[in-house]
PDB file of C-alpha atoms in Angstrom:
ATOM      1  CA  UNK A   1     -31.350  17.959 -72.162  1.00 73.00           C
ATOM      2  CA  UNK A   2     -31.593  14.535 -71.139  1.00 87.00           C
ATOM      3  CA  UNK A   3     -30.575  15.217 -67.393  1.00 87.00           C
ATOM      4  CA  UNK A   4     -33.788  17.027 -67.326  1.00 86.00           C
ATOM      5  CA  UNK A   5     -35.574  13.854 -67.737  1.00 85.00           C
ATOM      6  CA  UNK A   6     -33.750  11.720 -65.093  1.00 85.00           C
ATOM      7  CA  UNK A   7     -36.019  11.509 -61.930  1.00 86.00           C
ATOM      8  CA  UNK A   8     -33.874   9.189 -59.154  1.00 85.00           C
ATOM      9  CA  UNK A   9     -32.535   8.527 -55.537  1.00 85.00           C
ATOM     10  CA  UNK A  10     -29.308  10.534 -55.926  1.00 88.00           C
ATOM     11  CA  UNK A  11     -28.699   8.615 -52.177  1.00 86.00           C
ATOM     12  CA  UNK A  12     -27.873   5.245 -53.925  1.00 88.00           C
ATOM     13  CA  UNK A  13     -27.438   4.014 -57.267  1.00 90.00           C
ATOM     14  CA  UNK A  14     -29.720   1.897 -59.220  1.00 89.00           C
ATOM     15  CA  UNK A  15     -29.407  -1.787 -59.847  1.00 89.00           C
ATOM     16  CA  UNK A  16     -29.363  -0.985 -63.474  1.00 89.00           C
ATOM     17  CA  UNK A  17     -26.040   0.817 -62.832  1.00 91.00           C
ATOM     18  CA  UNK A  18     -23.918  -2.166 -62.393  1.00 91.00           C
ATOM     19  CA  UNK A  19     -23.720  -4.157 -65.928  1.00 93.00           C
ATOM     20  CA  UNK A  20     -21.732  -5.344 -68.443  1.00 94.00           C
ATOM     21  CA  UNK A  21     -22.045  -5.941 -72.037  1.00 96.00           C
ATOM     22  CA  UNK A  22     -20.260  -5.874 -75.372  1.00 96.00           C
ATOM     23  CA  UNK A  23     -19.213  -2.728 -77.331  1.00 97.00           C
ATOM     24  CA  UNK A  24     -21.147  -3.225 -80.162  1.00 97.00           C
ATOM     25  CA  UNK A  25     -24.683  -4.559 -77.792  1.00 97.00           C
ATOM     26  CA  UNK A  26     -24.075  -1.238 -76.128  1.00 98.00           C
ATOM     27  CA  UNK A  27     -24.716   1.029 -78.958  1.00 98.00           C
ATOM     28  CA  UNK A  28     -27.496  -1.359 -80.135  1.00 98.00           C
ATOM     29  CA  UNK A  29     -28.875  -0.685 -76.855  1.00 97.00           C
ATOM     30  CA  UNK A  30     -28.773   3.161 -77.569  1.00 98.00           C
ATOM     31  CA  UNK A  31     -29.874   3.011 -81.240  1.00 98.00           C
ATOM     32  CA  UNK A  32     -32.833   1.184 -79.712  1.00 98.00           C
ATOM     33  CA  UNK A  33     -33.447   3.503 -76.922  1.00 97.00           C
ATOM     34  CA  UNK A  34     -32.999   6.867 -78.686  1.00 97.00           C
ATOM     35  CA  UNK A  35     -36.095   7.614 -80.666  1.00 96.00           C
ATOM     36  CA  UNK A  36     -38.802   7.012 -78.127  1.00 96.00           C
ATOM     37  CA  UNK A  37     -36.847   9.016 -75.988  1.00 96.00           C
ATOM     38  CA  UNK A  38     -36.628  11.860 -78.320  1.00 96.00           C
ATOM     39  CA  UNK A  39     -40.232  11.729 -79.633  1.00 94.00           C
ATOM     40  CA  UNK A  40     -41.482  11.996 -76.023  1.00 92.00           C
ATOM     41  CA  UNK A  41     -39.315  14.769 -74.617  1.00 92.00           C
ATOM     42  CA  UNK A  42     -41.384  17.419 -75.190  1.00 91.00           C
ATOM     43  CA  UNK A  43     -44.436  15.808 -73.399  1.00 91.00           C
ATOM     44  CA  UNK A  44     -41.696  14.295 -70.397  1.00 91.00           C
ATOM     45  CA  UNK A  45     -40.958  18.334 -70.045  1.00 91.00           C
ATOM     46  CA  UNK A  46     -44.236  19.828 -70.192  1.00 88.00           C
ATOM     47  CA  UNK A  47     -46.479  17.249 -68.609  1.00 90.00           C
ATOM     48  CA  UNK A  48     -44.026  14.561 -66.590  1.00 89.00           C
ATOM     49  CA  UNK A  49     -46.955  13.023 -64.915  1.00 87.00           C
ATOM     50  CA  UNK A  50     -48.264  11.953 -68.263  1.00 90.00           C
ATOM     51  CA  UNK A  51     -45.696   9.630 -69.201  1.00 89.00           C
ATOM     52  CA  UNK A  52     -45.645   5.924 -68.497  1.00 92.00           C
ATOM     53  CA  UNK A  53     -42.733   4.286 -66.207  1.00 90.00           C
ATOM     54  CA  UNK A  54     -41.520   2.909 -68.848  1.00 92.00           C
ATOM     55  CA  UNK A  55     -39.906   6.451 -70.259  1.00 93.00           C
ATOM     56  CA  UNK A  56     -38.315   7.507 -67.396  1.00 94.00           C
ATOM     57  CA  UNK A  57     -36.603   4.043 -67.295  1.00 94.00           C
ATOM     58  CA  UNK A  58     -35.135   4.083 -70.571  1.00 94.00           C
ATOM     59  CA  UNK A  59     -33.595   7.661 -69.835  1.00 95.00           C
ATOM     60  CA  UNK A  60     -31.845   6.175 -66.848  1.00 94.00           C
ATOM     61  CA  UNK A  61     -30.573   3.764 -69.263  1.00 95.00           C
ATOM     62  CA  UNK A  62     -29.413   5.749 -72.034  1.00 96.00           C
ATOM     63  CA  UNK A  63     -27.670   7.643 -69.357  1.00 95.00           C
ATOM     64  CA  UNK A  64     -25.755   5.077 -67.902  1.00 96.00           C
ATOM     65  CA  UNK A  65     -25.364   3.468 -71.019  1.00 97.00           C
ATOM     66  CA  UNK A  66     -23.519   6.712 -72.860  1.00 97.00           C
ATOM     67  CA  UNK A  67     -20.420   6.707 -71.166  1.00 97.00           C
ATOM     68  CA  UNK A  68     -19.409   3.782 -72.621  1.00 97.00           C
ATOM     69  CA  UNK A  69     -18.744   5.288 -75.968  1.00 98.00           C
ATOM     70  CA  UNK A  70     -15.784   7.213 -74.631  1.00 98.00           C
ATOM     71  CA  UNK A  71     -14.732   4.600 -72.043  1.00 96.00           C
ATOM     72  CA  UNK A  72     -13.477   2.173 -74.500  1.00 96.00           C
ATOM     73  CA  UNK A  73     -12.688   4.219 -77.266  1.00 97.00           C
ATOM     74  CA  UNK A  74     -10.148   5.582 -74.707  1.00 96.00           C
ATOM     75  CA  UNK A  75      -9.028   2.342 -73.617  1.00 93.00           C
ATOM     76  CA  UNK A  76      -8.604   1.548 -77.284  1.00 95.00           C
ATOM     77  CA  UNK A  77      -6.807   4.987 -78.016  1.00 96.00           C
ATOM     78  CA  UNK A  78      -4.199   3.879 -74.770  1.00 93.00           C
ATOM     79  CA  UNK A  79      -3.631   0.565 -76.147  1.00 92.00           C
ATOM     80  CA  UNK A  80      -2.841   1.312 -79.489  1.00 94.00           C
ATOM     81  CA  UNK A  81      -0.443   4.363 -78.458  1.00 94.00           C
ATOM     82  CA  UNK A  82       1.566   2.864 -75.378  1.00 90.00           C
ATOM     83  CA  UNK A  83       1.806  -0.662 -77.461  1.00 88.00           C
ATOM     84  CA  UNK A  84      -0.325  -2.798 -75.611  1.00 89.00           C
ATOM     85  CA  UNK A  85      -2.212  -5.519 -76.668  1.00 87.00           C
ATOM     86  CA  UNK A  86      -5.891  -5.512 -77.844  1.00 89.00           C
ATOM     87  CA  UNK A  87      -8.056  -8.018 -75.605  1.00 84.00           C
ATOM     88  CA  UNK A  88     -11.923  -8.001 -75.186  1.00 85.00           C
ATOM     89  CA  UNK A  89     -12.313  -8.839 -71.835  1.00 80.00           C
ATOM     90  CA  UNK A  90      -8.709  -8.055 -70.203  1.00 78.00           C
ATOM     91  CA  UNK A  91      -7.313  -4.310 -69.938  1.00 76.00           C
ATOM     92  CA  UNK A  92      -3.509  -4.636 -69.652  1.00 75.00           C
ATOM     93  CA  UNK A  93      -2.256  -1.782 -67.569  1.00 76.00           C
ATOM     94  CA  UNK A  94       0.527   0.809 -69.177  1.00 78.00           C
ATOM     95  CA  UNK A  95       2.978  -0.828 -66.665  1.00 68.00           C
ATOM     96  CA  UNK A  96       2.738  -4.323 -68.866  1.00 65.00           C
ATOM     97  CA  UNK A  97       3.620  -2.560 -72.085  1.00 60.00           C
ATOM     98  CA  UNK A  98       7.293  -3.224 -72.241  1.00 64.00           C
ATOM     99  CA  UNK A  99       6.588  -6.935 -71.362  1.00 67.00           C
ATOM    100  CA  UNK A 100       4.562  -7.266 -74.744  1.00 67.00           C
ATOM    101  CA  UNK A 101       5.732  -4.307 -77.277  1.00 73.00           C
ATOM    102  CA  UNK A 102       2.800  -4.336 -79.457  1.00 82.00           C
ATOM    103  CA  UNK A 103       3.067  -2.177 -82.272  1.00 87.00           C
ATOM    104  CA  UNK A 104       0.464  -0.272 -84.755  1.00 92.00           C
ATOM    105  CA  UNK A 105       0.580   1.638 -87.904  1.00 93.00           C
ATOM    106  CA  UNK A 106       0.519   5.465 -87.935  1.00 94.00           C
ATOM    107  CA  UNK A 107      -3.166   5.203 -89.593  1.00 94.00           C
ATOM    108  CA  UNK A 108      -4.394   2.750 -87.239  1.00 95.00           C
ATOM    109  CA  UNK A 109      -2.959   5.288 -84.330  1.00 95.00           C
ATOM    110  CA  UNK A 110      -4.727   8.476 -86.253  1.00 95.00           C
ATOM    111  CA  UNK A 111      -7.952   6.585 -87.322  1.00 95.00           C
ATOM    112  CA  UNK A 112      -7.718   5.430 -83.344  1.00 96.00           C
ATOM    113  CA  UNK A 113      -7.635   9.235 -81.837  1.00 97.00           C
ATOM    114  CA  UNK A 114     -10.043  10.497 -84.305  1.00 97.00           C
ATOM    115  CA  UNK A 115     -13.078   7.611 -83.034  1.00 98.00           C
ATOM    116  CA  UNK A 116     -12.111   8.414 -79.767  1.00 98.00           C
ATOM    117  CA  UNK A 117     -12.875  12.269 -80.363  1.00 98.00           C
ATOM    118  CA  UNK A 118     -15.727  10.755 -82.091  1.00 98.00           C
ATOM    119  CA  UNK A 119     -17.102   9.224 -78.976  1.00 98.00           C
ATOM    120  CA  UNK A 120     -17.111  12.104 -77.207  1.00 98.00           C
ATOM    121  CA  UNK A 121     -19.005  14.365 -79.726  1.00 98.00           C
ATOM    122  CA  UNK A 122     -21.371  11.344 -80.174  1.00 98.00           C
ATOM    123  CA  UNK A 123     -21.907  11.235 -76.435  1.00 98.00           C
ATOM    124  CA  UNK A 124     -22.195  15.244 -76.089  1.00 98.00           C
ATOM    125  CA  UNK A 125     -25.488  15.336 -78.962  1.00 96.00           C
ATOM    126  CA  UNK A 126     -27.169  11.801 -76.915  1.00 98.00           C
ATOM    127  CA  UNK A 127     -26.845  13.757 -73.818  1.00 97.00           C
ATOM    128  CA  UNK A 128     -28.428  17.102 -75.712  1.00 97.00           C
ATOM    129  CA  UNK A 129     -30.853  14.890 -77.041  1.00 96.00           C
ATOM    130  CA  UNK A 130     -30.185  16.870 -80.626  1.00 93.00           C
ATOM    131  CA  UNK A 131     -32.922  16.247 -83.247  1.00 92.00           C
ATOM    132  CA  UNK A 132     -30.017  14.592 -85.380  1.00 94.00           C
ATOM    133  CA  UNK A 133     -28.846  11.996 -82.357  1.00 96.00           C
ATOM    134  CA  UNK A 134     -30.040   9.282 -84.445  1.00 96.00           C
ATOM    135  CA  UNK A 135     -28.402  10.348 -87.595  1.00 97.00           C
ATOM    136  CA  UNK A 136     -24.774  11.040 -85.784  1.00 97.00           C
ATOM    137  CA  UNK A 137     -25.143   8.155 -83.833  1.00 98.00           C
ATOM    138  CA  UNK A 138     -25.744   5.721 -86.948  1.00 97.00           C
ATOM    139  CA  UNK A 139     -22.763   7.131 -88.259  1.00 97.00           C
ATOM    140  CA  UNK A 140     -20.617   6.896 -85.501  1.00 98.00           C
ATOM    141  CA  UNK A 141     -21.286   2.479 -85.278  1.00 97.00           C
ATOM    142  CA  UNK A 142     -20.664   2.358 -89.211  1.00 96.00           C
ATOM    143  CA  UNK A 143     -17.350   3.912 -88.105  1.00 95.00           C
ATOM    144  CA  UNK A 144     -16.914   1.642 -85.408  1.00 96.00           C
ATOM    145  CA  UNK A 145     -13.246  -0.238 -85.917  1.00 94.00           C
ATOM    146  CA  UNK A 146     -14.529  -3.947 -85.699  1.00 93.00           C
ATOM    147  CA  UNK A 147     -11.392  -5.125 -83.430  1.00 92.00           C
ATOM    148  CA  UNK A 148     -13.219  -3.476 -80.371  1.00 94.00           C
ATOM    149  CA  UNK A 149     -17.339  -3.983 -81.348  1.00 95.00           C
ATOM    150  CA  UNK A 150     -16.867  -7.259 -78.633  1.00 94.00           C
ATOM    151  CA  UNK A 151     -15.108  -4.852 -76.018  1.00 95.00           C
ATOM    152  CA  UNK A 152     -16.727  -5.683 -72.507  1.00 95.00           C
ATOM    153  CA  UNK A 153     -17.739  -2.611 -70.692  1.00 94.00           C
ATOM    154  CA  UNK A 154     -17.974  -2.984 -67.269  1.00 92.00           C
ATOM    155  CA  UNK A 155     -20.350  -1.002 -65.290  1.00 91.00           C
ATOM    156  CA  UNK A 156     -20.427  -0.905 -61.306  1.00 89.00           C
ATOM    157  CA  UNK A 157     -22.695   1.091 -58.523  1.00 89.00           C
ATOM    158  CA  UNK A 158     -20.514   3.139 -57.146  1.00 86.00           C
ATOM    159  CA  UNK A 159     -21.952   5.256 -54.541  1.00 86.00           C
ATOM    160  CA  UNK A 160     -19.722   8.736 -55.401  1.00 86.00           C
ATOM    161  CA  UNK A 161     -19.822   8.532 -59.319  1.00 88.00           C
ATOM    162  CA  UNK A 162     -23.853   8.135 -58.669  1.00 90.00           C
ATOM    163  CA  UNK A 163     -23.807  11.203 -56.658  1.00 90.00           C
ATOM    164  CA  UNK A 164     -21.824  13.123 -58.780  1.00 91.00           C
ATOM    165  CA  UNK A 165     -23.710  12.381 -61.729  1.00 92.00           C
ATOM    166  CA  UNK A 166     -26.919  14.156 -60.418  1.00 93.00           C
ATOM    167  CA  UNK A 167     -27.687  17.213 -62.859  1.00 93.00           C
ATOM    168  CA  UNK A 168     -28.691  19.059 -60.094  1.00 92.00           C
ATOM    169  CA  UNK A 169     -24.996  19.303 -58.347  1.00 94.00           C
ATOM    170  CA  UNK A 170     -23.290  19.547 -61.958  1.00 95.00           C
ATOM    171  CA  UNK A 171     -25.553  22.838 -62.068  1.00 94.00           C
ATOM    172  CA  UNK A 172     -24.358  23.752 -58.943  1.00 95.00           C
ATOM    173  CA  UNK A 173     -20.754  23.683 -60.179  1.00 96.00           C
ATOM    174  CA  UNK A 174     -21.414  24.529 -63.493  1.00 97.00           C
ATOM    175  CA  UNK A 175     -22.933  27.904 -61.815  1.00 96.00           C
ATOM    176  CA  UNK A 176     -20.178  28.609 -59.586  1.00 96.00           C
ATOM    177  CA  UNK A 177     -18.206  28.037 -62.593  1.00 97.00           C
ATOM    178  CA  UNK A 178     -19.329  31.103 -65.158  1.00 96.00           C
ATOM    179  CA  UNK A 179     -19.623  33.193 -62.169  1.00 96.00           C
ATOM    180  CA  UNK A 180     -15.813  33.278 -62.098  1.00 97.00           C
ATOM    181  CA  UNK A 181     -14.624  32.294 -65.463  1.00 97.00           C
ATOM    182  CA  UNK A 182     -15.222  31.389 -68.680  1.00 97.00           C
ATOM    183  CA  UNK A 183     -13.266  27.952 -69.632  1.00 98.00           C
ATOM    184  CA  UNK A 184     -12.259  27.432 -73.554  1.00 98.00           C
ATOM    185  CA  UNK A 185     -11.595  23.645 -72.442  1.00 98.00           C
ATOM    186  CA  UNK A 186     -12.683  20.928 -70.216  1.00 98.00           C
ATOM    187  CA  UNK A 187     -10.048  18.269 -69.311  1.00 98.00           C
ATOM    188  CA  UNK A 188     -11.652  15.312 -67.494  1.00 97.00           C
ATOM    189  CA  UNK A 189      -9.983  12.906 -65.552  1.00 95.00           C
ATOM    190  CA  UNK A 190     -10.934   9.537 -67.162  1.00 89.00           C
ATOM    191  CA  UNK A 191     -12.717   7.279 -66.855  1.00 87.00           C
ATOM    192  CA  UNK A 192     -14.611   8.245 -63.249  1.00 85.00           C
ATOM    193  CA  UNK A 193     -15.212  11.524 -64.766  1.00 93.00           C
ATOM    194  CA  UNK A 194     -17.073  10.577 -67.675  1.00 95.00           C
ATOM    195  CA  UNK A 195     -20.521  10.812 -67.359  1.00 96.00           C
ATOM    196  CA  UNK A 196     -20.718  14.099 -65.270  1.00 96.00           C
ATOM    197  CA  UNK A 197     -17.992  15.807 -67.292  1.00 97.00           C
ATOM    198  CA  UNK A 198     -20.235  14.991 -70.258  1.00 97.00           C
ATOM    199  CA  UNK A 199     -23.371  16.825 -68.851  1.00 96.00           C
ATOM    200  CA  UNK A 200     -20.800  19.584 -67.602  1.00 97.00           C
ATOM    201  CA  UNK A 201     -19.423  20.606 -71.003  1.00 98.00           C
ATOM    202  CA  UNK A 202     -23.384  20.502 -72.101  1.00 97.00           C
ATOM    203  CA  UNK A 203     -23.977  23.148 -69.526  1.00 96.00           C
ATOM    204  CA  UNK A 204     -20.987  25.550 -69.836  1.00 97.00           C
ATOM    205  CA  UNK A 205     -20.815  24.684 -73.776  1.00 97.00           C
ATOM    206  CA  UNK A 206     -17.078  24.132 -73.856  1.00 98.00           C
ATOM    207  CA  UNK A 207     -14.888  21.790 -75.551  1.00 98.00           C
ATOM    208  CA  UNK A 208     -14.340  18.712 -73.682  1.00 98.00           C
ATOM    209  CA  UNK A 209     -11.567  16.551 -73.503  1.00 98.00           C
ATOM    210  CA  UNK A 210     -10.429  13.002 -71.241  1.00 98.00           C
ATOM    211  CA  UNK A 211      -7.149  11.892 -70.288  1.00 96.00           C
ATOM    212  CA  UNK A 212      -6.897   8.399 -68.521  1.00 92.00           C
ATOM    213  CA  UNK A 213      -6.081   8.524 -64.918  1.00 90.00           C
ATOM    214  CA  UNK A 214      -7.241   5.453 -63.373  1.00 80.00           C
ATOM    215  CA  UNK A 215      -5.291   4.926 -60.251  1.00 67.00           C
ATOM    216  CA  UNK A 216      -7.386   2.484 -58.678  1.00 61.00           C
ATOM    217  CA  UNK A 217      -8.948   0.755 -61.764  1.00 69.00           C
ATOM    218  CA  UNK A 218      -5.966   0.459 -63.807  1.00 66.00           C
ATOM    219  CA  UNK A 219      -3.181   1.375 -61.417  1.00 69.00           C
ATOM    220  CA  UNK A 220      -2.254   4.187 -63.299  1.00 77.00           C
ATOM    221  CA  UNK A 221       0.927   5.733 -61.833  1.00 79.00           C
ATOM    222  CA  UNK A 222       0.127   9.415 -63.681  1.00 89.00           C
ATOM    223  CA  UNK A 223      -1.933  10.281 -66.327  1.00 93.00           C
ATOM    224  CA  UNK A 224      -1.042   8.343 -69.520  1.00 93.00           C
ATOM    225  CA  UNK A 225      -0.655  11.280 -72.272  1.00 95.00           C
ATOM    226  CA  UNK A 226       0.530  10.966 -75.804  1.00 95.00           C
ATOM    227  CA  UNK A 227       1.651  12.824 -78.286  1.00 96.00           C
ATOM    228  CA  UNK A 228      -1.863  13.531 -80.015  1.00 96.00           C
ATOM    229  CA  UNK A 229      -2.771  14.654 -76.372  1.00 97.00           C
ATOM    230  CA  UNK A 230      -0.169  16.968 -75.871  1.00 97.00           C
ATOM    231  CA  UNK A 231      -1.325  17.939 -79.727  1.00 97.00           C
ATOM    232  CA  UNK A 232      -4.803  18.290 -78.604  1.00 97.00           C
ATOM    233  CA  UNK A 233      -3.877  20.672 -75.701  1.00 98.00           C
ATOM    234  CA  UNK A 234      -1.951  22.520 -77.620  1.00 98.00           C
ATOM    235  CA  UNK A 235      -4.352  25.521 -79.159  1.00 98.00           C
ATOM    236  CA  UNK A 236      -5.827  25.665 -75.665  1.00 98.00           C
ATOM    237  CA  UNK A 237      -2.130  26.715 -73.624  1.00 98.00           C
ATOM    238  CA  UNK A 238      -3.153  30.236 -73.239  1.00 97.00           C
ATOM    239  CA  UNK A 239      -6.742  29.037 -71.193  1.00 91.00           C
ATOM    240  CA  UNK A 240      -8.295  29.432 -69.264  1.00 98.00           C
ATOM    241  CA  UNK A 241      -8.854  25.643 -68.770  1.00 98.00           C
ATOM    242  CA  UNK A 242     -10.632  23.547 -66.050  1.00 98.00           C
ATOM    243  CA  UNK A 243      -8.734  20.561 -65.225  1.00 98.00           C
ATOM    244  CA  UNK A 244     -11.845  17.883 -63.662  1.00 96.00           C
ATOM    245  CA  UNK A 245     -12.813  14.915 -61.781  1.00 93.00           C
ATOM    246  CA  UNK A 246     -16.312  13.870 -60.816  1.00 90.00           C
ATOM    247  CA  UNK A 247     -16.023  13.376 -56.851  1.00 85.00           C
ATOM    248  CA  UNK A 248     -12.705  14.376 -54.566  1.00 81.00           C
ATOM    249  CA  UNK A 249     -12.247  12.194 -50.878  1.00 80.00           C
ATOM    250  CA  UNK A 250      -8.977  12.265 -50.398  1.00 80.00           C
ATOM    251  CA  UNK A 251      -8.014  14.170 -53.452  1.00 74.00           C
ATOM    252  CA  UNK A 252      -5.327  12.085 -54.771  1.00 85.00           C
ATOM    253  CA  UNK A 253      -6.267  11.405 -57.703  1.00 91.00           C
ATOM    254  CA  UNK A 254      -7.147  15.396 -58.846  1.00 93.00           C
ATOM    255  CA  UNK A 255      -4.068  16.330 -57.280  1.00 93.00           C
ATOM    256  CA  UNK A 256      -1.870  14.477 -59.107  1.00 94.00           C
ATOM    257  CA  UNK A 257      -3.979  14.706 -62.353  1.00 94.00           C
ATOM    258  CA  UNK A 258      -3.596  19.037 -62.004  1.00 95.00           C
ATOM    259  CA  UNK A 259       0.280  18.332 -61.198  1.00 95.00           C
ATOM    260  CA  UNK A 260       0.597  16.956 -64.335  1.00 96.00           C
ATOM    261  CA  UNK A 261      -1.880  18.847 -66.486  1.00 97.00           C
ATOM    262  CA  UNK A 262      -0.910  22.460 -65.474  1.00 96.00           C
ATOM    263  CA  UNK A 263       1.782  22.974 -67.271  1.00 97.00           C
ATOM    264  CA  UNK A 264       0.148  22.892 -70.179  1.00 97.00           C
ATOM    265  CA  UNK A 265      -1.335  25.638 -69.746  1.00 98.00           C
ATOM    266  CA  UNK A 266      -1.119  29.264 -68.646  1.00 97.00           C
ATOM    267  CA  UNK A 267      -4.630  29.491 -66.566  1.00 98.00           C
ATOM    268  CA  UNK A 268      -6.081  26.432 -65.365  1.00 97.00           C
ATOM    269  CA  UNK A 269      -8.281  25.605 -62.680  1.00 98.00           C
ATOM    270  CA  UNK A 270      -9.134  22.306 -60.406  1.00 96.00           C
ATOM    271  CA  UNK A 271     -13.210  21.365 -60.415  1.00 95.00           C
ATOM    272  CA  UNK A 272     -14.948  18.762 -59.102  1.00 94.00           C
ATOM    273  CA  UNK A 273     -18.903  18.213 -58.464  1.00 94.00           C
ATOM    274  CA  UNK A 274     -18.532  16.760 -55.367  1.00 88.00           C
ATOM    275  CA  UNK A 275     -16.193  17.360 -52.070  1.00 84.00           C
ATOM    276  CA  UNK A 276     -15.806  15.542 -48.582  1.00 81.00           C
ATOM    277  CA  UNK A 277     -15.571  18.366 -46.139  1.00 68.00           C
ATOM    278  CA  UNK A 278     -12.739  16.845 -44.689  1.00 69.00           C
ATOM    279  CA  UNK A 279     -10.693  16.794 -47.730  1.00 70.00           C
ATOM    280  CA  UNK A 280      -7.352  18.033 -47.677  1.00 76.00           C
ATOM    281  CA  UNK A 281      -7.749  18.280 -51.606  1.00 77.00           C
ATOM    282  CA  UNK A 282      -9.459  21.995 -52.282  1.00 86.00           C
ATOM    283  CA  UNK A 283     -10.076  22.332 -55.382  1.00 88.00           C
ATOM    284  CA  UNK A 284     -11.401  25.838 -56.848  1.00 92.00           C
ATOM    285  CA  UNK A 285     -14.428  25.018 -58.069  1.00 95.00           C
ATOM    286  CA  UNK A 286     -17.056  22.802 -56.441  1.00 90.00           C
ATOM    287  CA  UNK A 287     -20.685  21.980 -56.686  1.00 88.00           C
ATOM    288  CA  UNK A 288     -21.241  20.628 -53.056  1.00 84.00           C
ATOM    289  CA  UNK A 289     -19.650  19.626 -50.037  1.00 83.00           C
ATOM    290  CA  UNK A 290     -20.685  15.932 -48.444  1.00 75.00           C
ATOM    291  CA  UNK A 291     -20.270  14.331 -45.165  1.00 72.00           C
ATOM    292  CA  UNK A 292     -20.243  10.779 -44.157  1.00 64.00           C
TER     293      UNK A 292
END
């Protein structure tokens, strides 16, 4: 629902995209932004031109600003799991964890992966704009562990997540998608694929699940699964499952994220919303093709 109300140059990203802030400001933020945006939605879809500026702006910003909620409760899941240390500001990369050896207790890893599937269920109702947001939202900051409420996100402008996160080309794919198959899961490379996997799963109504696979970011050498991944997967082996990142260049990054994933499962498919035509990467879904 709430990619129906987000009017923008799909070109370039908006100066509002690049921020950073605290975990806990964040949801604040969101708490704050929520009910105007859902007492207006009706009027923003039946009469646009009525609504002041100042609507359309806050639904930019609760749409930037939702991705967060998974983003660090999956940074918080991979710290806790591969022993790394907890830092507000610094992300120690998987690499580091035999340097430090940090260890947690088997509630603190359980009570971890169930906030992070949390986040994403949170995330999924903000983006549907369900009448209860506010309610499920609310509950989702008293659970919120207080060892990560000063988490820093970090948001940038990057050109190809922008792009990719226009509803329009998720509809695209999503289209192309139910056309061909019906997907019981949704496996999204994290954490580029956030935002537009989010709307995605909205749109086909599928489960939805992220694995981190930040080569770039993070210098992830695969992606970084755990046991209550592999557990996750599990009931969904038989498929068919698409296995997702937001934007493919050079492809390196789905490639190797598929390479790994597949196996899990006995039908799986590679999607992404957005494709350079010169890609060697093909994967077998797509919403549109670009060109420099």
């Amino acid at each position: 629902m709430l990619h129906r109300l987000i009017y923008s140059d799909w070109d370039h990203p908006p100066e509002s995209m690049a921020f950073e802030a605290p975990y806990e400001e964040i949801l604040a933020r969101i708490k704050a932004l929520l009910p105007g945006i859902l007492a207006g939605k009706d009027e923003a879809l039946d009469s646009p031109a009525t609504m002041p500026p100042g609507y359309w702006d806050d639904c930019i910003a609760l749409y930037l600003l939702t991705p967060a909620l998974v983003n660090i409760s999956l940074n918080f899941k991979v710290c806790v799991e591969q022993g790394l240390p907890l830092h507000p500001t610094y992300y120690f990369e998987v690499s580091e964890a035999t340097r430090f050896q940090a260890t947690y207790p088997a509630h603190m890893i359980e009570r971890t992966n169930g906030f992070f599937i949390s986040s994403i269920e949170t995330a999924r109702m903000l983006y549907a704009l369900e009448p209860d947001a506010v309610e499920r939202l609310d509950r989702f900051i008293c659970d919120l562990p207080e060892v990560i409420s000063g988490f820093i996100y970090t948001s940038t402008k990057d050109k190809y997540t922008w792009r990719a996160s226009n509803p329009a080309k998720i509809k695209d794919l999503a289209d192309y998608i139910q056309k061909h198959v019906s997907p019981t899961l949704i496996v999204g490379a994290a954490h580029g694929s956030i935002l537009s996997g989010l709307i995605l799963a909205n749109t086909l109504k599928v489960p939805l699940y992220f694995i981190r696979f930040s080569m770039f970011k993070r210098n992830d050498a695969a992606p970084i699964i755990a046991p209550s991944d592999r557990a996750f997967l599990e009931p969904y082996r038989d498929g068919p499952v698409l296995l997702f990142d937001e934007d493919v260049a050079k492809g390196t990054t789905l490639t190797k994220f598929a390479a790994t994933l597949q196996p899990f499962f006995q039908e799986s498919y590679t999607a992404s919303v957005l494709r350079h035509a010169l890609s060697p990467c093909k994967p077998d879904f797509v919403g549109r093709s670009w060109h420099d």
